[in-house]
PDB file with one MODEL, atoms N, CA, C and O in Angstrom:
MODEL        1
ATOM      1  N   UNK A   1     -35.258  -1.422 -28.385  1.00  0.00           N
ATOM      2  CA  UNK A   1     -35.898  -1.840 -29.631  1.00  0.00           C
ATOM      3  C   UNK A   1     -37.073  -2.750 -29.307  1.00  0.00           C
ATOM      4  O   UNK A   1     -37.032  -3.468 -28.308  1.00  0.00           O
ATOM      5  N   UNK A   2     -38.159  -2.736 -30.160  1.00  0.00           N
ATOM      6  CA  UNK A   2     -39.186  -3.510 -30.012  1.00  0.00           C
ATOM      7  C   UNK A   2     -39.205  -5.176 -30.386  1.00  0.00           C
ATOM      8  O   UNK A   2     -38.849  -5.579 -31.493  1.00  0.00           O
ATOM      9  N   UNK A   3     -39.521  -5.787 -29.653  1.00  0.00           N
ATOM     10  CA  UNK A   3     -39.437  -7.338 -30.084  1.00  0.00           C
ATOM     11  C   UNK A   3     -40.353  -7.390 -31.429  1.00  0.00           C
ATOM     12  O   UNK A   3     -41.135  -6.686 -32.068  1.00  0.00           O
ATOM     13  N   UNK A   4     -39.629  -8.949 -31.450  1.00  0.00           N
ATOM     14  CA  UNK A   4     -40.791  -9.505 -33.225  1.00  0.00           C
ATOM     15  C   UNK A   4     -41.616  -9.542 -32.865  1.00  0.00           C
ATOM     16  O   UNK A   4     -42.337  -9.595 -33.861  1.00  0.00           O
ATOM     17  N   UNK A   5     -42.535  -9.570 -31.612  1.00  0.00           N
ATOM     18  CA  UNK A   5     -44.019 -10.123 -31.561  1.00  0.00           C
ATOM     19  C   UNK A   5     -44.368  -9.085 -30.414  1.00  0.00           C
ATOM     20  O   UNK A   5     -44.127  -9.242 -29.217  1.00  0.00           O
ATOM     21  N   UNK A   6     -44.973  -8.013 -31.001  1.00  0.00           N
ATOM     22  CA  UNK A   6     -46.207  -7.328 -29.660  1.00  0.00           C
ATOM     23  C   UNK A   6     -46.342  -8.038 -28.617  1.00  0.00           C
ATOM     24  O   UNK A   6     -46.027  -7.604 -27.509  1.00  0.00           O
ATOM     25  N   UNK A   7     -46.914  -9.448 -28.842  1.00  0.00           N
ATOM     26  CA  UNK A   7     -47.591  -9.914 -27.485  1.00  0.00           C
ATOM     27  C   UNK A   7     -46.772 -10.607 -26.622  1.00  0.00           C
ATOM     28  O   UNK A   7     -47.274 -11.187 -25.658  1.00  0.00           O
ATOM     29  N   UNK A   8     -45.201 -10.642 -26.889  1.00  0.00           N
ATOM     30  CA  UNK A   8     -44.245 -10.613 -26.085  1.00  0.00           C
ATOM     31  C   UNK A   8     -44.197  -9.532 -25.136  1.00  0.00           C
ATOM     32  O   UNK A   8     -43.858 -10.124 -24.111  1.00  0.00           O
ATOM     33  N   UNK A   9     -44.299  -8.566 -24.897  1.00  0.00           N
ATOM     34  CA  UNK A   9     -44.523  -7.311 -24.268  1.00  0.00           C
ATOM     35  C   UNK A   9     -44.887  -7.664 -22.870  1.00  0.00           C
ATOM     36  O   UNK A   9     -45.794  -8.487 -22.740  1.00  0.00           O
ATOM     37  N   UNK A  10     -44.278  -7.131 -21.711  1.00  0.00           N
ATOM     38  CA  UNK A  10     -44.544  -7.682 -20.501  1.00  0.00           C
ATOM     39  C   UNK A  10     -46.019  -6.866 -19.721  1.00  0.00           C
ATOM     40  O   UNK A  10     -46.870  -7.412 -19.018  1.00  0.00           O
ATOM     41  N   UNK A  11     -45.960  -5.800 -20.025  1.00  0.00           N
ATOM     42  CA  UNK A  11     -46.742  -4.900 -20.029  1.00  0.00           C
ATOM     43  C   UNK A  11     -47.331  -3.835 -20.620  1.00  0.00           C
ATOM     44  O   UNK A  11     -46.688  -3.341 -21.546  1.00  0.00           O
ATOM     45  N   UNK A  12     -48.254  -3.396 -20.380  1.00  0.00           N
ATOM     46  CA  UNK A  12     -49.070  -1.849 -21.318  1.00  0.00           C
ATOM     47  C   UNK A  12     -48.396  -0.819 -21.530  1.00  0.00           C
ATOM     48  O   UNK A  12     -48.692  -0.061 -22.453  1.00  0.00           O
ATOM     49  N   UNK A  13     -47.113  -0.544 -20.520  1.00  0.00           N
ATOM     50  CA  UNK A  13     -46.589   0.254 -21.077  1.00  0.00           C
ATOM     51  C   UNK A  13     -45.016   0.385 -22.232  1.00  0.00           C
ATOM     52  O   UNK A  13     -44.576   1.238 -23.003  1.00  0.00           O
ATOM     53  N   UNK A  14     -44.635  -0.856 -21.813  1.00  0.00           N
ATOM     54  CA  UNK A  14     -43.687  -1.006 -22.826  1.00  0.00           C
ATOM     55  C   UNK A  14     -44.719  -1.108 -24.050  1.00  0.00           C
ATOM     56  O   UNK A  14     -44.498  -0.262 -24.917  1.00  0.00           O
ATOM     57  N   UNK A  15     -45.722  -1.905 -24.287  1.00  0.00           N
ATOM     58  CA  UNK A  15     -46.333  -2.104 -25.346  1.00  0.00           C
ATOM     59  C   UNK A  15     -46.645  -0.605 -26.226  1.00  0.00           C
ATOM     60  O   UNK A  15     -46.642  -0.438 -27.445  1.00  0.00           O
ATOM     61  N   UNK A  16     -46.913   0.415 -25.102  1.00  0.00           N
ATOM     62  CA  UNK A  16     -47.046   1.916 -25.615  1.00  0.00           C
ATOM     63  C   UNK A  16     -45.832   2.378 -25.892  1.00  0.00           C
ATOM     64  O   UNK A  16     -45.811   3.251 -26.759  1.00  0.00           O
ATOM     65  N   UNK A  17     -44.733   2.042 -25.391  1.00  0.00           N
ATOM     66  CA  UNK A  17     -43.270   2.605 -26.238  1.00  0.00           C
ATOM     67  C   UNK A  17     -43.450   2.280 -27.311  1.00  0.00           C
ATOM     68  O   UNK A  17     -43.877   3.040 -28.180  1.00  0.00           O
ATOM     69  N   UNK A  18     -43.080   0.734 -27.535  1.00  0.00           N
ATOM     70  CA  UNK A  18     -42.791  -0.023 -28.499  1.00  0.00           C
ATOM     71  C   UNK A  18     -44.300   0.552 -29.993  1.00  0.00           C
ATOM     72  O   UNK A  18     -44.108   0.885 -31.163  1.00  0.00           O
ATOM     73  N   UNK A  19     -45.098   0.480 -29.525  1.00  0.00           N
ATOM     74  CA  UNK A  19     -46.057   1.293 -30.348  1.00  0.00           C
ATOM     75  C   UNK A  19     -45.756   2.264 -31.181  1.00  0.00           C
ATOM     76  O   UNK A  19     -45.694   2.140 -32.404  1.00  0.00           O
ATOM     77  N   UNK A  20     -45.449   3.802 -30.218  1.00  0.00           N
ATOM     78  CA  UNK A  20     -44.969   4.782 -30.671  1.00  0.00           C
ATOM     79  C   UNK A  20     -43.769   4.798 -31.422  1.00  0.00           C
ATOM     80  O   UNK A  20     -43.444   5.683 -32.213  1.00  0.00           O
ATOM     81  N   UNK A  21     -43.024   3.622 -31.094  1.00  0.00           N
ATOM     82  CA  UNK A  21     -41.718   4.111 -31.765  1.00  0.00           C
ATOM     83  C   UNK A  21     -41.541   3.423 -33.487  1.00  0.00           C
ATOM     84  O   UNK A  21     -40.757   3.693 -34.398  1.00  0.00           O
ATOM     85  N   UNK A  22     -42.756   2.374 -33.354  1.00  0.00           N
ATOM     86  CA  UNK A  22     -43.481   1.592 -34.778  1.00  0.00           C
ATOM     87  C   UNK A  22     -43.879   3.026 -35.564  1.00  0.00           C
ATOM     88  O   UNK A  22     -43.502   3.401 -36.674  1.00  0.00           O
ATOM     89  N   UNK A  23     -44.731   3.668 -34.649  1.00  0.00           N
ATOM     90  CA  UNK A  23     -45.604   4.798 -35.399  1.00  0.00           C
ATOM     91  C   UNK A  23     -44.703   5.623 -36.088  1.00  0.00           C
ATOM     92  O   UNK A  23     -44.904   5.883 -37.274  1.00  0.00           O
ATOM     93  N   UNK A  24     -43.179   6.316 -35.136  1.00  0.00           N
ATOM     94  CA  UNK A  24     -42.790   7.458 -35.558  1.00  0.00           C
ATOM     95  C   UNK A  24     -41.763   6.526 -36.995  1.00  0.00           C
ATOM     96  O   UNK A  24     -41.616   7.152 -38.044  1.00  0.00           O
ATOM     97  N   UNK A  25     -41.258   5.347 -36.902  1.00  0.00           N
ATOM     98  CA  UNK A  25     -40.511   4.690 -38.077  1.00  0.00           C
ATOM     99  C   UNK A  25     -41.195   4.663 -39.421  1.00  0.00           C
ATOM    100  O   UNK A  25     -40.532   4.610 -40.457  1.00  0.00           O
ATOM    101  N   UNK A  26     -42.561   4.700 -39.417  1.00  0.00           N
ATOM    102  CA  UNK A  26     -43.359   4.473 -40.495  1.00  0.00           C
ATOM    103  C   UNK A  26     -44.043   5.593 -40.941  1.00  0.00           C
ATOM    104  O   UNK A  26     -44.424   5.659 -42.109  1.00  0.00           O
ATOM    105  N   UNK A  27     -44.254   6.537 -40.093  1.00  0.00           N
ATOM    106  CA  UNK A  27     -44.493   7.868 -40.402  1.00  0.00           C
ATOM    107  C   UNK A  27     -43.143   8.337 -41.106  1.00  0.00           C
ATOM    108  O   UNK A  27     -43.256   8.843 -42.222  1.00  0.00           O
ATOM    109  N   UNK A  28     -41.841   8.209 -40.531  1.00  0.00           N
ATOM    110  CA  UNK A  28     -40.428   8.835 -41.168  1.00  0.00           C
ATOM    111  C   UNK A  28     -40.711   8.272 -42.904  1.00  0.00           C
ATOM    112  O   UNK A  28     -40.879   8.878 -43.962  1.00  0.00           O
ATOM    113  N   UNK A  29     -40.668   7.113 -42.601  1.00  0.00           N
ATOM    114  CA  UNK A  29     -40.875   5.964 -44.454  1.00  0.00           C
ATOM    115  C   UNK A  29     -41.643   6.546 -45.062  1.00  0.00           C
ATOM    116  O   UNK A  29     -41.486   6.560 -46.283  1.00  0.00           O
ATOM    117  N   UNK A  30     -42.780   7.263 -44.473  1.00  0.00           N
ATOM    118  CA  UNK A  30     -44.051   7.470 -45.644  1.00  0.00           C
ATOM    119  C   UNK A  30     -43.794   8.846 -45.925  1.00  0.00           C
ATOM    120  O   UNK A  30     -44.131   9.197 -47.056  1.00  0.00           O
ATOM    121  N   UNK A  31     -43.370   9.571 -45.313  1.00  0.00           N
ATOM    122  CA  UNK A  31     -42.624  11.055 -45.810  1.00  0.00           C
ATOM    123  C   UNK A  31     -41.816  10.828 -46.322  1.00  0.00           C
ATOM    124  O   UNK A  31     -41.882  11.610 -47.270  1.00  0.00           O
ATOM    125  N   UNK A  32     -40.070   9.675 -46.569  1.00  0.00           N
ATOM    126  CA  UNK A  32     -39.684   9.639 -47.450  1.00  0.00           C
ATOM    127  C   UNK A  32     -40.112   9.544 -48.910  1.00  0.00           C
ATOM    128  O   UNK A  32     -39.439  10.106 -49.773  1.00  0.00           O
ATOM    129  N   UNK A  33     -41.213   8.849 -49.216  1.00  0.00           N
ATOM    130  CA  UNK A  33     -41.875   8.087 -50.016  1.00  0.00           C
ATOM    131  C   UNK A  33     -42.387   8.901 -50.872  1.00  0.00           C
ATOM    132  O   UNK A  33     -42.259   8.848 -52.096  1.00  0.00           O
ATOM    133  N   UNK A  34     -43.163   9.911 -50.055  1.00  0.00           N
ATOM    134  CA  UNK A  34     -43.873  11.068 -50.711  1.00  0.00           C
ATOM    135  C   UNK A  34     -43.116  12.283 -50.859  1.00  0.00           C
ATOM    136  O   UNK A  34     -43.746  13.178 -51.422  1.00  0.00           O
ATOM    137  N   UNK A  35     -41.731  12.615 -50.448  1.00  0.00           N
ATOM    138  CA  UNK A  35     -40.874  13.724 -50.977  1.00  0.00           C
ATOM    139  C   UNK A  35     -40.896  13.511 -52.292  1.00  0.00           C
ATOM    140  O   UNK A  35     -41.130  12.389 -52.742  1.00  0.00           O
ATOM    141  N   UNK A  36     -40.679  14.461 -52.989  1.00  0.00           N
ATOM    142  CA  UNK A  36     -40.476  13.941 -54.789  1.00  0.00           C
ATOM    143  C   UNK A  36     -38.801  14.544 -54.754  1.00  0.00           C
ATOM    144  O   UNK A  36     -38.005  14.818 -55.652  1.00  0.00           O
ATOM    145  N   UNK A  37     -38.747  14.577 -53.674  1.00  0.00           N
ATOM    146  CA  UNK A  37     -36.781  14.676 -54.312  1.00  0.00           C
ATOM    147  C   UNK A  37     -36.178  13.683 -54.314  1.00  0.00           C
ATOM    148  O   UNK A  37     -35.025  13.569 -54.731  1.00  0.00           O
ATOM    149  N   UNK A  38     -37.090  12.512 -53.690  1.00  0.00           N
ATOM    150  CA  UNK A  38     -35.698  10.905 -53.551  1.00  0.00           C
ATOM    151  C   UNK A  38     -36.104  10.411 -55.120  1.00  0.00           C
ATOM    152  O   UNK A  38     -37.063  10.600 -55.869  1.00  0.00           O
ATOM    153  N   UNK A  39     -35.010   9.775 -55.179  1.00  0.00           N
ATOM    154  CA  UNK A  39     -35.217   9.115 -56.425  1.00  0.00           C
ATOM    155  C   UNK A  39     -36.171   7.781 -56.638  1.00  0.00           C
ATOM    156  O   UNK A  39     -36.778   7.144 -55.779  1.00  0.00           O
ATOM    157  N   UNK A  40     -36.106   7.578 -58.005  1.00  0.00           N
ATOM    158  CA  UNK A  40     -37.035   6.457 -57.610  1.00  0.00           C
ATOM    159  C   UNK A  40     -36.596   4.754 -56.781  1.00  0.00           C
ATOM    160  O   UNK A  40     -37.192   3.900 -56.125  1.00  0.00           O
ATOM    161  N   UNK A  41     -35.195   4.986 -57.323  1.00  0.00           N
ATOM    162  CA  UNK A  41     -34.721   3.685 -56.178  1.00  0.00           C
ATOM    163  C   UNK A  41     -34.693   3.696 -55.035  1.00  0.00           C
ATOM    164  O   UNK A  41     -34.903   2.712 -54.326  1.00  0.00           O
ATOM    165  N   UNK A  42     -34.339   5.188 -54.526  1.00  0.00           N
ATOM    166  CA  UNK A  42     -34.226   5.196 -52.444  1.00  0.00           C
ATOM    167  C   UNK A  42     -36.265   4.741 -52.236  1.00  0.00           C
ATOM    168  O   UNK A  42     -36.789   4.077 -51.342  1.00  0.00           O
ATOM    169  N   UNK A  43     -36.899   5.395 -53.392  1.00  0.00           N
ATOM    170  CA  UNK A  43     -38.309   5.327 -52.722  1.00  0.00           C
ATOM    171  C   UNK A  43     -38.410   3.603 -52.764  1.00  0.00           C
ATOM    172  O   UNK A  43     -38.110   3.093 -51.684  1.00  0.00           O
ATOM    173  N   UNK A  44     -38.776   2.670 -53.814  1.00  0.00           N
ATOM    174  CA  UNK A  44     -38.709   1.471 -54.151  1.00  0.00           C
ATOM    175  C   UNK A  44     -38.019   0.850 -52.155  1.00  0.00           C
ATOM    176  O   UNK A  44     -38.548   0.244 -51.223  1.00  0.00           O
ATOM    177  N   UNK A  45     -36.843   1.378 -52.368  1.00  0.00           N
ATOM    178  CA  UNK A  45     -35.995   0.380 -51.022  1.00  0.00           C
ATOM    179  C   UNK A  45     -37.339   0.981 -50.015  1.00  0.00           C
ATOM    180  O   UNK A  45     -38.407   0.369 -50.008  1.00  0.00           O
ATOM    181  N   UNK A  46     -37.143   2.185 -49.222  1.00  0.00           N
ATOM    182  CA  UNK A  46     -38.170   2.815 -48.536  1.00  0.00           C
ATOM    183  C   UNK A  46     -39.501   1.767 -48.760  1.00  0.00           C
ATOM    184  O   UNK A  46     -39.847   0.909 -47.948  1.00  0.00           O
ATOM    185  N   UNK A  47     -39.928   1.952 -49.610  1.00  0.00           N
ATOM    186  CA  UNK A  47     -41.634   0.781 -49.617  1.00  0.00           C
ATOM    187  C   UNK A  47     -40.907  -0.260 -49.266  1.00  0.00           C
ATOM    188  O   UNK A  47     -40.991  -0.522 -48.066  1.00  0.00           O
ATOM    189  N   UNK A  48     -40.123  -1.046 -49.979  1.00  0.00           N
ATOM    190  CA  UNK A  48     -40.033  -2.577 -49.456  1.00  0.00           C
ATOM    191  C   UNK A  48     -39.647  -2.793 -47.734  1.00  0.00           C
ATOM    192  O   UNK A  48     -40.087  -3.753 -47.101  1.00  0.00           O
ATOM    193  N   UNK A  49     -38.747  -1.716 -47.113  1.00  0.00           N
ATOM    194  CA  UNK A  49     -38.652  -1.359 -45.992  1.00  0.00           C
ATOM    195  C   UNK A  49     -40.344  -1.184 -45.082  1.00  0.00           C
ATOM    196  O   UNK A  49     -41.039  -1.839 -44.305  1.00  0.00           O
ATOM    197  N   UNK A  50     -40.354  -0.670 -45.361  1.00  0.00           N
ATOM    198  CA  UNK A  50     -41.989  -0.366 -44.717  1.00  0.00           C
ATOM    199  C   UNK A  50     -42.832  -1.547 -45.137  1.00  0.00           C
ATOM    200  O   UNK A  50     -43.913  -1.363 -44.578  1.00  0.00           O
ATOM    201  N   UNK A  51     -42.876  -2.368 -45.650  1.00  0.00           N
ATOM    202  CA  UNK A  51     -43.695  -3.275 -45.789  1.00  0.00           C
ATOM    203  C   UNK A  51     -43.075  -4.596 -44.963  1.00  0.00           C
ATOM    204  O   UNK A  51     -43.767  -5.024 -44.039  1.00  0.00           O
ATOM    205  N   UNK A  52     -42.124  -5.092 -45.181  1.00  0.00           N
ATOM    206  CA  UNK A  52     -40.857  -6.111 -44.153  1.00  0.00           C
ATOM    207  C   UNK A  52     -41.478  -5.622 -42.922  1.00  0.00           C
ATOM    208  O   UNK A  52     -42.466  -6.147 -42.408  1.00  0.00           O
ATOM    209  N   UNK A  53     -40.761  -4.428 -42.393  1.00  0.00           N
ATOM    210  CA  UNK A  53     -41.179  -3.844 -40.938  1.00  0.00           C
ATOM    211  C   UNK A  53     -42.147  -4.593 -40.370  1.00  0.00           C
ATOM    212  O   UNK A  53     -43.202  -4.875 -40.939  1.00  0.00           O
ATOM    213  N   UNK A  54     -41.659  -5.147 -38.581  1.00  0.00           N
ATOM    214  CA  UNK A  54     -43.073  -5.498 -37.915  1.00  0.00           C
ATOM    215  C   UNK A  54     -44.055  -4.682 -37.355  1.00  0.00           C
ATOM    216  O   UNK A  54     -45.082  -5.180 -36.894  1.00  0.00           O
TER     217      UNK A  54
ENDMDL
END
């Protein structure tokens, strides 16, 4: 898992895990978001989720 702070990161390449794995969590959220089959409360949790997120 990625630490609270990027610039904890010992190096460039953990920093590129930890990156990608930000990218693919928030990419998953924003396709929840935009399905129109969740309801409107899973979407609501989903945004507040994605916005918290570091």
């Amino acid at each position: 898992r990625q630490p609270r702070m990027m610039t904890a990161s010992k190096n460039l390449r953990d920093f590129g895990q930890w990156h990608s794995e930000i990218l693919r969590e928030k990419s998953t959220k924003v396709s929840k978001i935009q399905d129109g089959a969740l309801h409107d409360l899973s979407s609501a949790d989903t945004l507040l989720t994605l916005r918290i997120a570091p």
